[in-house]
Amino acid sequence: MTTAQQLITIGIVVLGTMATRFLPFIIWPEGRRPPALVTRLGRLLPAAVMGLLVVYSLRHTNLVGGDHGLYEALALLVTALVHLRWRNMMVSIACGTLTYMALVQGWLIFLIRLVGLG
């Protein structure tokens, strides 16, 4: 791509992003209620997207070999418990990700040996 083509592409992406961000406020200004369908989608879509991300994240989990999905299950449990406690999506995702990464890096074995179970 030439520099001009890159700048045009960036401009189109910026305009598209701005349109999707500002259009709802233009269509439904303050004081005017959006249709029931839009309100319902706004209530349901965040949970649906999170469910989709969970399914996508766990799609290659091997339940018959290796760790039998133990690391994924523990990380998912930590994520759910943290979210139930603090109701903060970013904290929940961060704790679940850190838990999974720690387990994959071998910290579970280290902790089991540290406690004296292994």
XYZ file of N, CA and C in Angstrom:
354
model
N 0.838 -1.188 0.000
C 0.000 0.000 0.000
C 0.881 1.250 0.000
N 0.427 2.196 -0.715
C 1.134 3.475 -0.707
C 0.729 4.260 0.534
N 1.435 5.320 0.808
C 1.116 6.164 1.960
C -0.285 6.765 1.820
N -0.649 7.165 0.627
C -1.987 7.728 0.412
C -3.069 6.691 0.691
N -2.859 5.469 0.235
C -3.834 4.411 0.480
C -3.946 4.106 1.974
N -2.832 4.125 2.663
C -2.858 3.891 4.105
C -3.637 4.987 4.823
N -3.410 6.233 4.429
C -4.128 7.340 5.056
C -5.626 7.280 4.760
N -5.990 6.914 3.546
C -7.408 6.764 3.191
C -8.042 5.651 4.016
N -7.338 4.538 4.150
C -7.851 3.408 4.934
C -8.048 3.816 6.387
N -7.069 4.481 6.958
C -7.187 4.943 8.346
C -8.362 5.903 8.488
N -8.527 6.820 7.532
C -9.643 7.758 7.566
C -10.989 7.055 7.520
N -11.112 6.050 6.670
C -12.373 5.298 6.577
C -12.658 4.565 7.885
N -11.641 3.966 8.470
C -11.823 3.256 9.746
C -12.232 4.230 10.847
N -11.594 5.398 10.885
C -11.944 6.412 11.888
C -13.390 6.868 11.704
N -13.781 7.154 10.470
C -15.160 7.585 10.216
C -16.167 6.496 10.578
N -15.856 5.263 10.239
C -16.749 4.157 10.585
C -16.889 3.989 12.087
N -15.786 4.093 12.795
C -15.827 3.970 14.253
C -16.607 5.123 14.876
N -16.352 6.333 14.405
C -17.073 7.490 14.943
C -18.569 7.386 14.650
N -18.921 6.920 13.467
C -20.339 6.790 13.110
C -21.034 5.797 14.038
N -20.398 4.663 14.304
C -21.036 3.669 15.171
C -21.105 4.149 16.614
N -20.201 5.010 17.026
C -20.224 5.532 18.395
C -21.234 6.665 18.560
N -21.327 7.556 17.584
C -22.159 8.742 17.715
C -23.582 8.570 17.203
N -23.807 7.643 16.284
C -25.113 7.483 15.656
C -26.244 7.244 16.660
N -26.068 6.392 17.665
C -27.166 6.201 18.624
C -27.564 7.492 19.335
N -26.594 8.365 19.627
C -26.906 9.613 20.314
C -27.581 10.615 19.383
N -27.312 10.473 18.096
C -27.972 11.337 17.119
C -29.409 10.868 16.884
N -29.580 9.555 16.767
C -30.916 8.991 16.521
C -31.816 9.153 17.736
N -31.270 8.878 18.933
C -32.044 8.976 20.166
C -31.403 9.998 21.089
N -31.679 11.280 20.876
C -31.098 12.310 21.756
C -31.667 12.180 23.165
N -31.041 12.874 24.086
C -31.468 12.822 25.478
C -32.935 13.225 25.581
N -33.679 12.430 26.327
C -35.099 12.698 26.488
C -35.964 11.828 25.589
N -35.401 11.285 24.528
C -36.156 10.403 23.630
C -35.728 8.973 23.902
N -36.701 8.126 24.182
C -36.398 6.742 24.538
C -36.172 5.891 23.292
N -35.153 5.034 23.335
C -34.953 4.109 22.214
C -36.039 3.031 22.217
N -36.240 2.360 21.095
C -37.244 1.294 21.042
C -36.915 0.173 22.040
N -37.920 -0.597 22.386
C -37.757 -1.680 23.357
C -36.710 -2.700 22.892
N -36.652 -2.953 21.592
C -35.673 -3.910 21.067
C -34.241 -3.442 21.334
N -33.979 -2.173 21.128
C -32.639 -1.626 21.357
C -32.291 -1.700 22.843
N -33.243 -1.367 23.693
C -33.020 -1.449 25.138
C -32.748 -2.881 25.566
N -33.515 -3.804 25.015
C -33.324 -5.218 25.360
C -31.966 -5.716 24.890
N -31.583 -5.360 23.662
C -30.265 -5.760 23.165
C -29.149 -5.191 24.034
N -29.299 -3.958 24.474
C -28.304 -3.350 25.346
C -28.170 -4.070 26.671
N -29.242 -4.708 27.109
C -29.230 -5.458 28.363
C -28.694 -6.871 28.176
N -28.979 -7.494 27.028
C -28.631 -8.899 26.818
C -27.278 -9.135 26.144
N -26.866 -8.242 25.279
C -25.645 -8.485 24.501
C -24.361 -8.603 25.316
N -24.153 -7.823 26.373
C -22.901 -8.008 27.126
C -22.736 -9.426 27.665
N -23.789 -10.001 28.210
C -23.706 -11.373 28.721
C -23.504 -12.370 27.576
N -24.153 -12.131 26.446
C -23.996 -13.020 25.295
C -22.572 -12.971 24.759
N -21.990 -11.788 24.710
C -20.607 -11.657 24.239
C -19.665 -12.363 25.197
N -19.866 -12.230 26.497
C -19.003 -12.904 27.458
C -19.143 -14.422 27.333
N -20.359 -14.901 27.145
C -20.553 -16.339 26.936
C -19.847 -16.820 25.695
N -19.918 -16.053 24.632
C -19.230 -16.401 23.395
C -17.724 -16.441 23.611
N -17.186 -15.491 24.356
C -15.752 -15.482 24.640
C -15.317 -16.680 25.475
N -16.159 -17.094 26.419
C -15.842 -18.280 27.222
C -15.795 -19.516 26.337
N -16.805 -19.679 25.494
C -16.831 -20.828 24.584
C -15.616 -20.804 23.655
N -15.305 -19.643 23.104
C -14.161 -19.505 22.205
C -12.852 -19.815 22.936
N -12.733 -19.382 24.176
C -11.509 -19.613 24.938
C -11.310 -21.082 25.291
N -12.395 -21.791 25.502
C -12.297 -23.187 25.953
C -12.448 -24.191 24.819
N -12.507 -23.743 23.578
C -12.805 -24.640 22.463
C -11.748 -25.713 22.236
N -10.499 -25.458 22.595
C -9.439 -26.439 22.377
C -9.014 -27.132 23.668
N -9.835 -27.064 24.696
C -9.494 -27.720 25.962
C -9.545 -29.222 25.776
N -8.463 -29.884 26.149
C -8.348 -31.333 25.999
C -8.729 -31.995 27.319
N -9.875 -32.666 27.344
C -10.357 -33.289 28.571
C -9.840 -34.707 28.760
N -9.224 -35.296 27.745
C -8.772 -36.682 27.840
C -7.258 -36.818 27.934
N -6.523 -35.743 27.810
C -5.072 -35.829 27.877
C -4.493 -34.670 28.638
N -3.229 -34.784 28.953
C -2.537 -33.696 29.630
C -3.101 -33.428 31.008
N -3.499 -32.210 31.253
C -4.016 -31.838 32.576
C -5.533 -32.042 32.686
N -6.156 -32.588 31.654
C -7.601 -32.882 31.630
C -8.456 -31.636 31.834
N -7.958 -30.478 31.415
C -8.729 -29.251 31.543
C -8.727 -28.667 32.940
N -7.851 -29.173 33.808
C -7.804 -28.691 35.194
C -7.442 -27.215 35.264
N -6.446 -26.788 34.503
C -6.020 -25.391 34.546
C -7.133 -24.471 34.070
N -7.799 -24.861 33.007
C -8.890 -24.050 32.484
C -10.037 -23.965 33.491
N -10.355 -25.108 34.118
C -11.444 -25.135 35.095
C -11.120 -24.261 36.302
N -9.879 -24.345 36.783
C -9.494 -23.524 37.933
C -9.521 -22.029 37.593
N -9.016 -21.673 36.417
C -9.029 -20.272 36.004
C -10.463 -19.768 35.836
N -11.332 -20.605 35.274
C -12.734 -20.231 35.118
C -13.407 -20.061 36.474
N -13.102 -20.942 37.414
C -13.647 -20.823 38.767
C -13.185 -19.542 39.447
N -11.896 -19.224 39.332
C -11.377 -17.985 39.915
C -12.074 -16.776 39.287
N -12.210 -16.793 37.967
C -12.863 -15.684 37.273
C -14.292 -15.492 37.788
N -15.039 -16.592 37.897
C -16.431 -16.511 38.355
C -16.514 -16.025 39.798
N -15.661 -16.564 40.666
C -15.709 -16.163 42.072
C -15.319 -14.695 42.263
N -14.287 -14.263 41.565
C -13.875 -12.856 41.666
C -14.989 -11.954 41.145
N -15.628 -12.366 40.058
C -16.698 -11.534 39.515
C -17.904 -11.493 40.454
N -18.238 -12.615 41.054
C -19.353 -12.618 42.004
C -19.053 -11.748 43.217
N -17.796 -11.686 43.609
C -17.420 -10.896 44.784
C -17.365 -9.399 44.481
N -16.679 -9.006 43.387
C -16.434 -7.589 43.135
C -17.241 -6.997 41.977
N -17.849 -7.812 41.146
C -18.675 -7.331 40.027
C -17.927 -6.338 39.126
N -16.663 -6.638 38.876
C -15.840 -5.796 38.018
C -15.246 -6.683 36.925
N -15.697 -6.477 35.697
C -15.307 -7.355 34.600
C -13.796 -7.361 34.373
N -13.168 -6.202 34.423
C -11.725 -6.132 34.165
C -10.937 -6.874 35.233
N -11.325 -6.727 36.494
C -10.638 -7.425 37.578
C -10.856 -8.927 37.437
N -12.061 -9.326 37.094
C -12.370 -10.753 36.936
C -11.535 -11.373 35.826
N -11.499 -10.719 34.682
C -10.736 -11.239 33.545
C -9.254 -11.276 33.876
N -8.749 -10.233 34.523
C -7.329 -10.193 34.876
C -6.972 -11.308 35.849
N -7.790 -11.526 36.864
C -7.509 -12.587 37.841
C -7.570 -13.966 37.196
N -8.560 -14.192 36.338
C -8.660 -15.476 35.654
C -7.479 -15.712 34.729
N -7.075 -14.689 33.999
C -5.939 -14.814 33.088
C -4.655 -15.063 33.860
N -4.431 -14.315 34.932
C -3.233 -14.512 35.745
C -3.213 -15.902 36.374
N -4.371 -16.371 36.819
C -4.452 -17.716 37.381
C -4.067 -18.762 36.340
N -4.655 -18.643 35.158
C -4.350 -19.607 34.092
C -2.876 -19.572 33.724
N -2.319 -18.383 33.564
C -0.911 -18.274 33.178
C 0.002 -18.834 34.268
N -0.334 -18.589 35.522
C 0.469 -19.134 36.618
C 0.417 -20.660 36.618
N -0.764 -21.205 36.370
C -0.896 -22.666 36.347
C -0.131 -23.269 35.177
N -0.226 -22.656 34.025
C 0.465 -23.162 32.836
C 1.980 -23.097 33.029
N 2.444 -22.085 33.742
C 3.879 -21.932 33.972
C 4.408 -22.854 35.062
N 3.539 -23.649 35.691
C 3.993 -24.639 36.660
C 3.863 -24.237 38.106
N 3.150 -23.195 38.405
C 3.014 -22.771 39.789
C 2.157 -23.721 40.611
N 1.224 -24.446 39.988
C 0.389 -25.399 40.726
C 1.254 -26.486 41.333
N 2.171 -27.017 40.558
C 3.069 -28.064 41.054
C 3.939 -27.507 42.179
N 4.423 -26.268 41.977
C 5.234 -25.622 43.003
C 4.446 -25.463 44.301
N 3.196 -25.027 44.214
C 2.383 -24.822 45.407
C 2.051 -26.145 46.087
N 1.792 -27.175 45.314
C 1.512 -28.498 45.901
C 2.731 -28.988 46.672
N 3.903 -28.835 46.097
C 5.145 -29.244 46.783
C 5.411 -28.369 47.993
N 5.094 -27.084 47.894
C 5.310 -26.163 48.996
C 4.432 -26.540 50.190
N 3.176 -26.907 49.916
C 2.258 -27.299 50.974
C 2.611 -28.671 51.526
N 3.292 -29.489 50.743
C 3.713 -30.812 51.208
C 2.810 -31.935 50.757
N 2.003 -31.712 49.744
C 1.098 -32.756 49.263
C 1.721 -33.614 48.165
N 2.862 -33.199 47.627
C 3.401 -33.916 46.472
C 4.756 -34.452 46.635
